[in-house]
Each structure stands twice: as C-alpha cells, then as structure tokens.
C-alpha cells in the first residue's frame, strides 16, 4: 500500500462506489459538495465523453466512473493534486476510463477538443481571490478554494467551450453566487435547466447550490425538491447516507 | 350586507386577519400566492409607505394592514377590480390606512411619488400575453393572469421607480421565470436578497417563487428554507394553515 502514498497522504474509502482515493489533510481532501455534484449531474450510461474541470484529487471522475462507462477526463491545474488523482486512478484500475490532465481549465478546450463533450462537471473555487491572504496565495488549499487562477465566469466559459450543442454542464457553488452563475451561464450559451438547493437541515438557509444547464437549450428552469444533509437527530439523512455509503 | 355586493360577488372571509373581502368567481378571486407574498414581504410595523401594484381585488393591501400601521396604496388597472377593492376597504373600515387607485402600474411613480416608498409588493400576471386567446384578451381574468398590459420587466421597473434607496420590493412568480426576474431586478437597481421556494408538497418541484430585493442593496442572496403547501396527508401544512386561518 505504501508504494502508492507520499508524505502525509492516506488512502480513503469511497464506500458507495467501492473505490479508494488518495487524500492529504495538508494538501486537499474532497468535500461533500463533490459527492453531491457527482450524483446531481446527468451522465450518459453507456458511451460519451465527460470532462471534470477543477478536478482536485480526482474525486468527481472516480464517483462518476461508478455511474457510467463513458470516457472521463479530469483537468486539474495543481501538479501535486493531479499527481494524487493520477495515482488514485491507477490504484483503482480505471486508467482505461479516466485520464487526468495537469492543465489550466482556462482554454482547455483548445487542448482536448472544442464542442466535443457531452457533459462537463465543475466544483470550482468558491471564494473571491481577495479573501485569500497574501501569505497563502500559493498554497494548495488556497488555490483550490479561492478564485485565484480561475474565476467563476472563466469556469463557465471553459465548460461552454468544451460542450457540444445539447451537452450538459453541472456546477456546485454557494447560493450567494446564484445570480452570478446563472448570468455567466446564459452569457456563455448554457441555459440553466435544473437547480437543487442543499440545506444543512430543516429550517436553515441553503448553503449549497447544484445547477445544471444545457448548451443552447430552451429556457425552462425547474427547482428540484430540497436536499437536506442532516436530520433533526444530527445524523446524515437517508438520501445523503446512501450517497456516501451506498444502499444497504 | 347586500348593499356592498354587485352581480355574482360574495363577501369572503380572510380568517387569519379577521377581515372580509369582496370576490367574484367570474371576475377575480385572490389566490394562495397573494397570501404567501403578504406574509413573505418585509413591512415596517409602525410607520412608512407601502404600495401594492397589480393589486386585483385588494387582497394584499388587506392582508398587509393586519401586519403594519403604515400607509398602504393599492394600484389596480382594471376598474371593476379596483371598485371591488375599494368597497372591501370601506367594509373593513380601513379607509384611513388603505387607498385603492385605479391606474396603470406603468409610470405610477409619476402620479403617487418617485423614490418615496419603503416597500412595494407585486403579484403580477404570470403568463405570457401570447398564451391568452384573442377572444379573452379583454376579459378581467385574462388581464389579471397574462402579461397583456404589464410585462414582468415593466412591473419590476415600476417597483424600482417607487422605491426609496434601501426600500424593499417583494414579488411572487413562477420558478420558471427566476432568471428573468433576477435579471430585471438587477437591471432596475433592486438587488435580490431573499428567495423562498414554495413546493406543493415534499418530493415535488417548486411551483412558486417568492423573492425580495433592496434598492441599491449589496449582493448577498439568501435562499430561505422551503415552504410546503400540503403535507403527506393532503392537508395544508401547519405553516400554511396558520397563514390562512391564524394561530389556534
């Protein structure tokens, strides 16, 4: 096992998918948001081409591989994270289905193909660049969390450049950015079609936004039923439990 | 009682507010959406100036009068509906607080005051004008339901013209128009701040959107907890029951 791991990395379980993933508390660990996005996004079951941008340590490509036989490319700017993702793909024997590319999401369509993809997923950095202190601007976590190298608008534009007409892009973000994301989507020809708000528990404001749009789609937005993460007992709701641990 | 009523009108109860309202099945009856908007909207408790545009038979001004001592103006284009609203105000002895004006919401600020109001509420026509048949284009119900005399954009613009800086506008609409309404609000200097989606019951898509913005406010959108109309038993939920019938 140790041959797969560097420094403080560990090999975590993705229980519902029966896969393993390399993580490091000091560099990056995937969040619940990646799980939610990978379940929310449409995927073709048998064939097609999927790109996950801002792929981090590859959690979303790994999750998606359990739902589809389509080819999946994960694009991650940070060398260290792309390396972790590549090793996780190898460890799970998924090299035939998943390719990790260490590259900038900006302009990635020029490298891997313009308007060629059926689905793009993206769990982008959430926080404005000016929220990151000078000191940690170069740190792995800051780059993954703050819009230092990729703004929301740039992420949406990259997704649009990758998508075929009729292809679908799914994003996860904070509800406070709803207006920015729908504006960016429409500006980039991705018509918002499905939104699901995620609430920490009943009676609280939403803290996560899942949104999917179709390139050159017709306006017809649906607001899906809310998703609650925790029940009144403080434990994961049945829906989230099944996403994380699988059906019993 | 009969001196108050014309034709097929009847005097319905607004139970939670202990008020009465004149309605006519062939002309117009208020819907649950008016109740939801009147409860969702911010109101100053003691003093201030409120305008309700697209006021119909005056349901929203009547509901609001139970929550505030502020002055309320109801603006309704259709003479018959404005007349019903005026008689309901008289019947409830609310003429000191509520004034009904039969007027076009478009440009109404020029008549009653630009940038002078603290709150504007609006339950506008929901359906595109082209959805109304030629035949019923002039009918009361068609005018109240379709964007024949007032588009969504015009309603938002009128609200903005009425509002003070820092004043609040609240709208109720269909979730499918979310993108249009937030775009119209931002274009007209009303920054969306609170959204609440209303679901017919658990597990269904939202069918109503409540949204409030602040004129020249800072971006900071909250998605409030969902509101369910019916429970699993097919009866109104406790929250809706209290809105309609008051607390027991």
CSV table of C-alpha atoms in Angstrom, one decimal:
chain,number,residue,atom,x,y,z
A,1,UNK,CA,0.0,0.0,0.0
A,2,UNK,CA,2.7,2.4,1.0
A,3,UNK,CA,4.2,2.5,-2.5
A,4,UNK,CA,1.1,4.5,-3.6
A,5,UNK,CA,1.4,7.2,-1.0
A,6,UNK,CA,3.6,10.2,-0.4
A,7,UNK,CA,4.3,12.3,2.7
A,8,UNK,CA,1.1,12.6,4.8
A,9,UNK,CA,-1.2,11.1,2.2
A,10,UNK,CA,-3.7,8.4,3.1
A,11,UNK,CA,-5.9,6.1,1.1
A,12,UNK,CA,-9.5,6.8,1.9
A,13,UNK,CA,-12.6,4.8,1.0
A,14,UNK,CA,-15.3,5.9,-1.3
A,15,UNK,CA,-17.7,3.4,0.2
A,16,UNK,CA,-20.7,3.8,-2.1
A,17,UNK,CA,-18.6,3.3,-5.1
A,18,UNK,CA,-16.3,0.6,-3.6
A,19,UNK,CA,-13.3,2.7,-4.7
A,20,UNK,CA,-10.3,4.2,-2.9
A,21,UNK,CA,-8.9,7.8,-3.1
A,22,UNK,CA,-5.6,9.3,-2.1
A,23,UNK,CA,-6.0,12.3,0.1
A,24,UNK,CA,-3.8,14.5,2.2
A,25,UNK,CA,-5.1,16.8,5.0
A,26,UNK,CA,-2.4,19.3,4.3
A,27,UNK,CA,-3.0,19.5,0.6
A,28,UNK,CA,-6.6,18.7,-0.3
A,29,UNK,CA,-9.5,16.4,0.6
A,30,UNK,CA,-12.7,16.3,-1.4
A,31,UNK,CA,-15.8,17.6,0.3
A,32,UNK,CA,-19.4,16.6,0.4
A,33,UNK,CA,-20.0,19.0,-2.4
A,34,UNK,CA,-18.1,16.8,-4.8
A,35,UNK,CA,-20.3,13.8,-3.8
A,36,UNK,CA,-23.5,15.9,-4.3
A,37,UNK,CA,-22.3,17.2,-7.7
A,38,UNK,CA,-21.3,13.7,-8.9
A,39,UNK,CA,-24.8,12.5,-8.0
A,40,UNK,CA,-26.7,15.5,-9.3
A,41,UNK,CA,-25.1,15.6,-12.8
A,42,UNK,CA,-26.6,13.9,-15.7
A,43,UNK,CA,-24.3,11.2,-17.2
A,44,UNK,CA,-24.7,9.1,-20.3
A,45,UNK,CA,-24.8,5.4,-19.1
A,46,UNK,CA,-23.0,3.6,-21.9
A,47,UNK,CA,-21.0,6.0,-24.0
A,48,UNK,CA,-20.0,9.6,-24.4
A,49,UNK,CA,-17.3,12.0,-23.3
A,50,UNK,CA,-17.2,13.7,-19.9
A,51,UNK,CA,-14.8,16.4,-18.6
A,52,UNK,CA,-14.5,17.3,-15.0
A,53,UNK,CA,-12.7,20.6,-14.5
A,54,UNK,CA,-11.2,21.8,-11.3
A,55,UNK,CA,-10.8,18.1,-10.6
A,56,UNK,CA,-8.7,18.4,-7.4
A,57,UNK,CA,-7.6,14.9,-6.3
A,58,UNK,CA,-10.0,13.4,-8.8
A,59,UNK,CA,-13.0,12.6,-6.6
A,60,UNK,CA,-15.6,13.5,-9.2
A,61,UNK,CA,-14.1,11.4,-12.0
A,62,UNK,CA,-13.9,8.5,-9.6
A,63,UNK,CA,-17.5,9.0,-8.4
A,64,UNK,CA,-18.8,9.3,-12.0
A,65,UNK,CA,-17.0,6.2,-13.1
A,66,UNK,CA,-19.4,4.2,-10.9
A,67,UNK,CA,-22.4,5.6,-12.8
A,68,UNK,CA,-21.2,5.5,-16.5
A,69,UNK,CA,-19.0,3.7,-18.9
A,70,UNK,CA,-18.2,6.9,-20.7
A,71,UNK,CA,-14.7,8.3,-21.1
A,72,UNK,CA,-13.8,10.8,-18.4
A,73,UNK,CA,-11.1,13.4,-18.4
A,74,UNK,CA,-10.2,15.2,-15.1
A,75,UNK,CA,-8.5,18.5,-15.5
A,76,UNK,CA,-6.5,19.9,-12.6
A,77,UNK,CA,-4.1,22.8,-12.6
A,78,UNK,CA,-2.1,21.9,-9.5
A,79,UNK,CA,0.6,19.4,-10.2
A,80,UNK,CA,0.5,17.8,-6.7
A,81,UNK,CA,-3.3,17.3,-6.9
A,82,UNK,CA,-3.1,16.0,-10.5
A,83,UNK,CA,-0.5,13.5,-9.3
A,84,UNK,CA,-2.6,12.3,-6.5
A,85,UNK,CA,-5.6,11.9,-8.8
A,86,UNK,CA,-3.5,10.0,-11.3
A,87,UNK,CA,-2.3,7.6,-8.7
A,88,UNK,CA,-5.9,7.1,-7.4
A,89,UNK,CA,-7.0,6.2,-11.0
A,90,UNK,CA,-4.2,3.7,-11.3
A,91,UNK,CA,-4.8,2.2,-7.9
A,92,UNK,CA,-8.5,1.6,-8.8
A,93,UNK,CA,-7.5,0.1,-12.2
A,94,UNK,CA,-9.5,2.8,-14.0
A,95,UNK,CA,-6.9,4.0,-16.4
A,96,UNK,CA,-8.9,2.8,-19.4
A,97,UNK,CA,-11.8,5.1,-18.4
A,98,UNK,CA,-10.3,8.0,-16.6
A,99,UNK,CA,-7.5,10.3,-17.8
A,100,UNK,CA,-6.1,13.0,-15.5
A,101,UNK,CA,-4.5,16.1,-17.2
A,102,UNK,CA,-2.5,18.6,-15.3
A,103,UNK,CA,-3.6,21.7,-17.1
A,104,UNK,CA,-5.3,25.1,-16.7
A,105,UNK,CA,-9.1,24.9,-17.2
A,106,UNK,CA,-8.9,28.2,-19.0
A,107,UNK,CA,-8.6,27.4,-22.7
A,108,UNK,CA,-8.5,23.6,-22.0
A,109,UNK,CA,-10.9,23.1,-25.0
A,110,UNK,CA,-8.1,24.0,-27.4
A,111,UNK,CA,-6.1,21.1,-26.0
A,112,UNK,CA,-8.7,18.4,-25.6
A,113,UNK,CA,-11.3,19.4,-28.1
A,114,UNK,CA,-13.8,22.2,-28.7
A,115,UNK,CA,-17.6,21.4,-28.6
A,116,UNK,CA,-16.8,17.6,-28.4
A,117,UNK,CA,-18.1,16.7,-24.9
A,118,UNK,CA,-21.5,15.5,-23.7
A,119,UNK,CA,-21.1,16.5,-20.1
A,120,UNK,CA,-18.9,18.9,-18.1
A,121,UNK,CA,-18.8,18.9,-14.3
A,122,UNK,CA,-17.1,21.6,-12.2
A,123,UNK,CA,-16.7,22.1,-8.5
A,124,UNK,CA,-14.9,25.4,-8.8
A,125,UNK,CA,-13.1,27.5,-6.1
A,126,UNK,CA,-15.8,29.2,-4.1
A,127,UNK,CA,-14.2,32.2,-2.5
A,128,UNK,CA,-13.1,35.5,-4.1
A,129,UNK,CA,-9.4,35.8,-4.6
A,130,UNK,CA,-9.2,38.8,-2.3
A,131,UNK,CA,-10.4,36.6,0.6
A,132,UNK,CA,-7.1,34.7,0.5
A,133,UNK,CA,-4.2,36.2,2.4
A,134,UNK,CA,-1.0,37.2,0.6
A,135,UNK,CA,0.8,34.6,2.6
A,136,UNK,CA,-1.2,31.6,1.4
A,137,UNK,CA,-1.9,32.7,-2.1
A,138,UNK,CA,0.4,30.0,-3.4
A,139,UNK,CA,-0.7,27.2,-1.1
A,140,UNK,CA,-2.6,24.2,-2.5
A,141,UNK,CA,-5.7,24.8,-0.4
A,142,UNK,CA,-5.9,28.4,-1.2
A,143,UNK,CA,-5.7,27.8,-4.9
A,144,UNK,CA,-8.4,25.1,-4.6
A,145,UNK,CA,-10.7,27.3,-2.6
A,146,UNK,CA,-10.2,30.8,-3.9
A,147,UNK,CA,-10.7,32.3,-7.4
A,148,UNK,CA,-7.0,32.9,-7.8
A,149,UNK,CA,-6.4,31.1,-11.0
A,150,UNK,CA,-10.0,30.6,-12.2
A,151,UNK,CA,-13.0,32.9,-11.7
A,152,UNK,CA,-16.5,31.6,-11.8
A,153,UNK,CA,-17.0,33.3,-15.2
A,154,UNK,CA,-13.9,31.6,-16.6
A,155,UNK,CA,-15.0,28.2,-15.3
A,156,UNK,CA,-18.4,28.6,-17.0
A,157,UNK,CA,-16.8,29.8,-20.2
A,158,UNK,CA,-14.4,26.8,-20.3
A,159,UNK,CA,-17.3,24.4,-19.8
A,160,UNK,CA,-19.2,26.0,-22.6
A,161,UNK,CA,-16.2,25.8,-25.0
A,162,UNK,CA,-15.9,22.0,-24.2
A,163,UNK,CA,-19.7,21.2,-24.6
A,164,UNK,CA,-21.4,20.0,-27.8
A,165,UNK,CA,-24.7,21.7,-28.6
A,166,UNK,CA,-27.2,20.0,-26.3
A,167,UNK,CA,-24.4,18.9,-23.9
A,168,UNK,CA,-24.9,19.5,-20.2
A,169,UNK,CA,-22.8,21.3,-17.6
A,170,UNK,CA,-23.3,20.9,-13.9
A,171,UNK,CA,-21.8,23.1,-11.2
A,172,UNK,CA,-21.8,23.2,-7.4
A,173,UNK,CA,-21.4,26.5,-5.7
A,174,UNK,CA,-22.7,28.7,-2.8
A,175,UNK,CA,-26.3,30.1,-3.1
A,176,UNK,CA,-24.9,33.6,-2.7
A,177,UNK,CA,-23.4,33.3,-6.1
A,178,UNK,CA,-26.7,32.1,-7.8
A,179,UNK,CA,-27.1,35.3,-9.7
A,180,UNK,CA,-23.5,35.4,-10.9
A,181,UNK,CA,-23.6,31.8,-12.0
A,182,UNK,CA,-26.9,32.0,-13.9
A,183,UNK,CA,-25.7,35.2,-15.6
A,184,UNK,CA,-22.4,33.6,-16.6
A,185,UNK,CA,-24.2,30.5,-17.9
A,186,UNK,CA,-26.6,32.5,-20.1
A,187,UNK,CA,-23.8,34.7,-21.3
A,188,UNK,CA,-21.9,31.5,-22.4
A,189,UNK,CA,-24.9,29.8,-24.1
A,190,UNK,CA,-25.6,27.4,-21.2
A,191,UNK,CA,-29.3,27.7,-20.4
A,192,UNK,CA,-30.0,26.8,-16.7
A,193,UNK,CA,-32.5,23.9,-16.5
A,194,UNK,CA,-32.3,22.3,-13.1
A,195,UNK,CA,-31.4,23.8,-9.7
A,196,UNK,CA,-31.3,21.9,-6.4
A,197,UNK,CA,-30.7,23.7,-3.2
A,198,UNK,CA,-28.9,21.8,-0.4
A,199,UNK,CA,-29.8,22.7,3.2
A,200,UNK,CA,-27.7,21.7,6.2
A,201,UNK,CA,-31.0,20.7,7.9
A,202,UNK,CA,-34.7,21.6,8.0
A,203,UNK,CA,-35.4,25.2,9.0
A,204,UNK,CA,-32.0,26.5,7.9
A,205,UNK,CA,-31.0,28.6,4.8
A,206,UNK,CA,-29.5,26.7,1.9
A,207,UNK,CA,-25.7,26.5,1.9
A,208,UNK,CA,-25.1,24.8,-1.4
A,209,UNK,CA,-26.4,25.2,-4.9
A,210,UNK,CA,-26.4,22.5,-7.6
A,211,UNK,CA,-27.2,23.8,-11.1
A,212,UNK,CA,-27.2,22.1,-14.5
A,213,UNK,CA,-27.7,23.7,-17.9
A,214,UNK,CA,-27.9,22.7,-21.5
A,215,UNK,CA,-25.8,24.3,-24.2
A,216,UNK,CA,-28.2,26.2,-26.5
A,217,UNK,CA,-31.1,24.8,-24.5
A,218,UNK,CA,-34.5,26.4,-24.3
A,219,UNK,CA,-35.5,28.3,-21.2
A,220,UNK,CA,-37.4,26.0,-18.8
A,221,UNK,CA,-36.0,26.1,-15.4
A,222,UNK,CA,-37.0,23.5,-12.7
A,223,UNK,CA,-36.4,23.9,-9.0
A,224,UNK,CA,-36.0,20.4,-7.7
A,225,UNK,CA,-37.0,19.3,-4.2
A,226,UNK,CA,-34.6,20.4,-1.5
A,227,UNK,CA,-31.9,18.2,-0.3
A,228,UNK,CA,-31.2,18.1,3.5
A,229,UNK,CA,-27.8,16.9,4.7
A,230,UNK,CA,-28.6,16.3,8.4
A,231,UNK,CA,-31.8,15.2,10.1
A,232,UNK,CA,-33.2,16.5,13.3
A,233,UNK,CA,-31.2,13.8,15.1
A,234,UNK,CA,-27.9,15.4,13.8
A,235,UNK,CA,-27.2,12.4,11.6
A,236,UNK,CA,-27.0,12.2,7.8
A,237,UNK,CA,-30.4,11.9,6.2
A,238,UNK,CA,-31.1,8.7,4.4
A,239,UNK,CA,-30.5,10.3,1.0
A,240,UNK,CA,-27.0,11.6,1.9
A,241,UNK,CA,-26.2,8.3,3.7
A,242,UNK,CA,-26.9,6.4,0.6
A,243,UNK,CA,-24.7,8.7,-1.5
A,244,UNK,CA,-21.8,8.2,0.9
A,245,UNK,CA,-22.2,4.6,2.0
A,246,UNK,CA,-24.4,3.1,-0.7
A,247,UNK,CA,-27.8,1.4,-0.3
A,248,UNK,CA,-28.0,-1.1,2.4
B,1,UNK,CA,-74.8,43.1,3.5
B,2,UNK,CA,-76.2,43.1,0.1
B,3,UNK,CA,-75.7,46.9,-0.4
B,4,UNK,CA,-72.0,46.1,-0.6
B,5,UNK,CA,-72.2,43.5,-3.3
B,6,UNK,CA,-72.8,43.6,-7.1
B,7,UNK,CA,-73.8,40.8,-9.5
B,8,UNK,CA,-72.3,37.5,-8.5
B,9,UNK,CA,-70.0,38.9,-5.9
B,10,UNK,CA,-69.7,37.4,-2.5
B,11,UNK,CA,-68.1,38.6,0.8
B,12,UNK,CA,-65.4,36.1,1.7
B,13,UNK,CA,-63.6,35.8,5.0
B,14,UNK,CA,-59.9,36.5,5.5
B,15,UNK,CA,-59.8,34.4,8.6
B,16,UNK,CA,-56.3,34.9,9.9
B,17,UNK,CA,-56.7,38.7,9.6
B,18,UNK,CA,-60.3,38.8,10.8
B,19,UNK,CA,-61.3,40.8,7.6
B,20,UNK,CA,-63.7,40.3,4.8
B,21,UNK,CA,-63.1,40.6,1.0
B,22,UNK,CA,-65.4,41.1,-1.9
B,23,UNK,CA,-64.7,38.4,-4.6
B,24,UNK,CA,-66.4,37.3,-7.8
B,25,UNK,CA,-65.7,33.9,-9.4
B,26,UNK,CA,-66.4,35.3,-12.9
B,27,UNK,CA,-64.1,38.4,-12.4
B,28,UNK,CA,-61.3,37.6,-10.0
B,29,UNK,CA,-60.5,35.8,-6.7
B,30,UNK,CA,-57.2,36.1,-4.9
B,31,UNK,CA,-55.0,33.0,-4.8
B,32,UNK,CA,-52.8,31.5,-2.2
B,33,UNK,CA,-49.9,33.3,-3.9
B,34,UNK,CA,-51.3,36.6,-2.5
B,35,UNK,CA,-51.3,35.2,1.0
B,36,UNK,CA,-47.8,33.9,0.6
B,37,UNK,CA,-46.5,37.2,-0.7
B,38,UNK,CA,-48.2,39.3,2.0
B,39,UNK,CA,-46.5,37.1,4.7
B,40,UNK,CA,-43.1,36.9,2.9
B,41,UNK,CA,-42.7,40.6,2.4
B,42,UNK,CA,-41.0,42.8,4.9
B,43,UNK,CA,-43.2,45.5,6.3
B,44,UNK,CA,-42.4,48.4,8.7
B,45,UNK,CA,-44.5,47.8,11.8
B,46,UNK,CA,-45.4,51.4,12.8
B,47,UNK,CA,-44.9,53.8,10.0
B,48,UNK,CA,-43.9,54.1,6.4
B,49,UNK,CA,-45.4,54.0,2.9
B,50,UNK,CA,-46.3,50.8,1.1
B,51,UNK,CA,-47.5,50.3,-2.5
B,52,UNK,CA,-49.0,47.1,-3.8
B,53,UNK,CA,-49.1,47.1,-7.6
B,54,UNK,CA,-51.3,44.7,-9.7
B,55,UNK,CA,-53.5,44.7,-6.6
B,56,UNK,CA,-56.5,42.9,-8.1
B,57,UNK,CA,-59.4,42.9,-5.6
B,58,UNK,CA,-57.1,44.3,-2.9
B,59,UNK,CA,-56.2,41.1,-1.1
B,60,UNK,CA,-52.6,42.1,-0.4
B,61,UNK,CA,-53.3,45.5,1.0
B,62,UNK,CA,-55.9,43.9,3.3
B,63,UNK,CA,-53.5,41.2,4.4
B,64,UNK,CA,-50.7,43.7,5.0
B,65,UNK,CA,-52.9,46.0,7.0
B,66,UNK,CA,-53.0,43.3,9.7
B,67,UNK,CA,-49.2,43.4,10.0
B,68,UNK,CA,-48.5,47.2,9.9
B,69,UNK,CA,-49.8,50.6,10.7
B,70,UNK,CA,-48.1,52.0,7.6
B,71,UNK,CA,-50.0,53.7,4.9
B,72,UNK,CA,-50.8,51.3,2.0
B,73,UNK,CA,-51.7,52.2,-1.6
B,74,UNK,CA,-53.1,49.5,-3.8
B,75,UNK,CA,-52.8,50.1,-7.6
B,76,UNK,CA,-55.1,48.2,-9.9
B,77,UNK,CA,-55.6,48.9,-13.6
B,78,UNK,CA,-59.0,47.2,-14.0
B,79,UNK,CA,-61.9,49.5,-13.0
B,80,UNK,CA,-64.1,46.6,-11.9
B,81,UNK,CA,-61.4,45.1,-9.6
B,82,UNK,CA,-60.4,48.5,-8.2
B,83,UNK,CA,-64.0,49.1,-7.4
B,84,UNK,CA,-64.3,45.8,-5.6
B,85,UNK,CA,-61.1,46.5,-3.7
B,86,UNK,CA,-62.4,50.0,-2.7
B,87,UNK,CA,-65.6,48.6,-1.4
B,88,UNK,CA,-63.7,45.9,0.6
B,89,UNK,CA,-61.5,48.6,2.2
B,90,UNK,CA,-64.7,50.6,3.1
B,91,UNK,CA,-66.4,47.5,4.5
B,92,UNK,CA,-63.5,46.8,6.8
B,93,UNK,CA,-63.2,50.4,8.0
B,94,UNK,CA,-59.7,50.7,6.6
B,95,UNK,CA,-60.1,53.8,4.6
B,96,UNK,CA,-57.7,55.7,6.8
B,97,UNK,CA,-54.9,53.2,6.1
B,98,UNK,CA,-55.6,51.8,2.6
B,99,UNK,CA,-56.2,53.8,-0.6
B,100,UNK,CA,-57.0,52.0,-3.8
B,101,UNK,CA,-56.1,53.7,-7.1
B,102,UNK,CA,-57.4,52.6,-10.4
B,103,UNK,CA,-54.4,53.3,-12.5
B,104,UNK,CA,-51.8,51.7,-14.7
B,105,UNK,CA,-48.8,50.4,-12.8
B,106,UNK,CA,-46.6,51.6,-15.6
B,107,UNK,CA,-45.4,55.1,-14.7
B,108,UNK,CA,-47.4,55.1,-11.5
B,109,UNK,CA,-44.5,56.7,-9.6
B,110,UNK,CA,-45.1,59.9,-11.6
B,111,UNK,CA,-48.6,60.0,-10.1
B,112,UNK,CA,-48.0,58.9,-6.5
B,113,UNK,CA,-44.4,59.8,-5.9
B,114,UNK,CA,-40.9,58.7,-7.2
B,115,UNK,CA,-38.5,57.1,-4.8
B,116,UNK,CA,-40.8,57.8,-1.9
B,117,UNK,CA,-41.9,54.3,-0.8
B,118,UNK,CA,-40.4,51.9,1.8
B,119,UNK,CA,-42.0,48.7,0.4
B,120,UNK,CA,-43.5,47.6,-2.9
B,121,UNK,CA,-45.3,44.3,-3.3
B,122,UNK,CA,-46.4,42.8,-6.6
B,123,UNK,CA,-48.2,39.7,-7.6
B,124,UNK,CA,-48.0,40.3,-11.3
B,125,UNK,CA,-49.7,38.5,-14.2
B,126,UNK,CA,-47.8,35.2,-14.6
B,127,UNK,CA,-48.4,34.1,-18.2
B,128,UNK,CA,-47.0,35.5,-21.4
B,129,UNK,CA,-49.5,37.6,-23.4
B,130,UNK,CA,-49.4,35.2,-26.3
B,131,UNK,CA,-50.9,32.5,-24.1
B,132,UNK,CA,-54.2,34.4,-23.9
B,133,UNK,CA,-56.6,33.7,-26.8
B,134,UNK,CA,-57.8,36.6,-29.0
B,135,UNK,CA,-61.2,36.1,-27.6
B,136,UNK,CA,-60.5,36.6,-24.0
B,137,UNK,CA,-57.8,39.3,-24.3
B,138,UNK,CA,-60.1,41.9,-22.8
B,139,UNK,CA,-61.6,39.7,-20.1
B,140,UNK,CA,-60.9,40.5,-16.5
B,141,UNK,CA,-59.3,37.2,-15.7
B,142,UNK,CA,-57.1,37.2,-18.8
B,143,UNK,CA,-55.8,40.7,-17.9
B,144,UNK,CA,-55.1,39.7,-14.4
B,145,UNK,CA,-53.3,36.5,-15.4
B,146,UNK,CA,-51.5,37.3,-18.6
B,147,UNK,CA,-48.8,39.9,-19.4
B,148,UNK,CA,-51.1,41.9,-21.6
B,149,UNK,CA,-50.9,45.3,-20.0
B,150,UNK,CA,-47.8,44.8,-17.9
B,151,UNK,CA,-44.8,42.6,-18.5
B,152,UNK,CA,-42.6,41.3,-15.7
B,153,UNK,CA,-39.9,43.8,-16.7
B,154,UNK,CA,-42.3,46.7,-16.5
B,155,UNK,CA,-43.6,45.6,-13.1
B,156,UNK,CA,-40.1,45.5,-11.7
B,157,UNK,CA,-39.3,48.9,-13.3
B,158,UNK,CA,-42.4,50.4,-11.7
B,159,UNK,CA,-41.4,49.0,-8.4
B,160,UNK,CA,-38.0,50.4,-8.6
B,161,UNK,CA,-39.3,53.9,-9.6
B,162,UNK,CA,-41.5,53.9,-6.5
B,163,UNK,CA,-38.8,52.7,-4.0
B,164,UNK,CA,-36.6,54.8,-1.9
B,165,UNK,CA,-32.9,53.9,-1.8
B,166,UNK,CA,-32.8,51.0,0.7
B,167,UNK,CA,-36.5,50.3,0.1
B,168,UNK,CA,-37.7,46.7,-0.4
B,169,UNK,CA,-39.6,45.1,-3.3
B,170,UNK,CA,-41.2,41.7,-3.0
B,171,UNK,CA,-42.6,39.6,-5.8
B,172,UNK,CA,-44.3,36.3,-6.3
B,173,UNK,CA,-43.9,34.4,-9.6
B,174,UNK,CA,-43.3,31.1,-11.1
B,175,UNK,CA,-39.9,29.4,-10.6
B,176,UNK,CA,-39.5,29.1,-14.4
B,177,UNK,CA,-39.2,32.9,-14.5
B,178,UNK,CA,-36.5,33.1,-11.9
B,179,UNK,CA,-33.8,34.1,-14.3
B,180,UNK,CA,-36.0,36.8,-15.9
B,181,UNK,CA,-37.0,38.3,-12.6
B,182,UNK,CA,-33.5,38.4,-11.1
B,183,UNK,CA,-32.2,39.9,-14.3
B,184,UNK,CA,-35.0,42.5,-14.3
B,185,UNK,CA,-34.4,43.3,-10.7
B,186,UNK,CA,-30.6,43.9,-11.1
B,187,UNK,CA,-31.2,45.9,-14.3
B,188,UNK,CA,-33.6,48.1,-12.2
B,189,UNK,CA,-31.2,48.5,-9.2
B,190,UNK,CA,-33.1,46.1,-7.0
B,191,UNK,CA,-30.6,43.6,-5.6
B,192,UNK,CA,-32.2,40.2,-4.8
B,193,UNK,CA,-31.6,39.4,-1.2
B,194,UNK,CA,-34.1,36.7,-0.1
B,195,UNK,CA,-35.7,33.9,-2.1
B,196,UNK,CA,-38.1,31.3,-0.8
B,197,UNK,CA,-39.3,28.5,-3.0
B,198,UNK,CA,-42.8,27.1,-2.4
B,199,UNK,CA,-43.4,23.4,-3.1
B,200,UNK,CA,-46.8,21.8,-3.4
B,201,UNK,CA,-45.6,19.0,-1.2
B,202,UNK,CA,-42.4,17.1,-0.3
B,203,UNK,CA,-40.7,15.4,-3.2
B,204,UNK,CA,-42.2,17.7,-5.8
B,205,UNK,CA,-40.6,20.5,-7.8
B,206,UNK,CA,-41.3,24.1,-6.6
B,207,UNK,CA,-44.3,25.8,-8.2
B,208,UNK,CA,-44.0,29.3,-6.7
B,209,UNK,CA,-41.1,31.7,-6.1
B,210,UNK,CA,-41.0,34.4,-3.5
B,211,UNK,CA,-38.3,37.0,-4.0
B,212,UNK,CA,-37.4,40.2,-2.2
B,213,UNK,CA,-34.7,42.7,-3.1
B,214,UNK,CA,-33.4,46.0,-1.8
B,215,UNK,CA,-33.0,49.1,-4.0
B,216,UNK,CA,-29.2,49.7,-4.4
B,217,UNK,CA,-28.5,46.9,-1.9
B,218,UNK,CA,-25.3,45.0,-1.7
B,219,UNK,CA,-25.2,41.5,-3.3
B,220,UNK,CA,-25.9,38.9,-0.6
B,221,UNK,CA,-28.6,36.5,-1.6
B,222,UNK,CA,-30.1,34.1,0.9
B,223,UNK,CA,-32.2,31.0,0.0
B,224,UNK,CA,-34.7,30.5,2.8
B,225,UNK,CA,-36.0,27.2,4.0
B,226,UNK,CA,-38.6,25.7,1.6
B,227,UNK,CA,-42.3,26.2,2.2
B,228,UNK,CA,-44.5,23.2,1.6
B,229,UNK,CA,-48.2,23.8,1.0
B,230,UNK,CA,-49.6,20.4,1.6
B,231,UNK,CA,-48.4,17.6,3.9
B,232,UNK,CA,-48.3,13.9,3.1
B,233,UNK,CA,-51.9,13.7,4.4
B,234,UNK,CA,-53.1,16.0,1.6
B,235,UNK,CA,-54.0,18.7,4.1
B,236,UNK,CA,-52.4,22.2,4.4
B,237,UNK,CA,-49.2,22.2,6.4
B,238,UNK,CA,-49.2,23.9,9.8
B,239,UNK,CA,-47.4,26.9,8.4
B,240,UNK,CA,-49.9,27.5,5.6
B,241,UNK,CA,-52.8,26.7,7.9
B,242,UNK,CA,-51.7,29.5,10.2
B,243,UNK,CA,-51.3,31.9,7.3
B,244,UNK,CA,-54.9,31.2,6.2
B,245,UNK,CA,-56.7,30.6,9.5
B,246,UNK,CA,-54.4,32.2,12.1
B,247,UNK,CA,-52.8,30.6,15.1
B,248,UNK,CA,-55.0,28.4,17.2
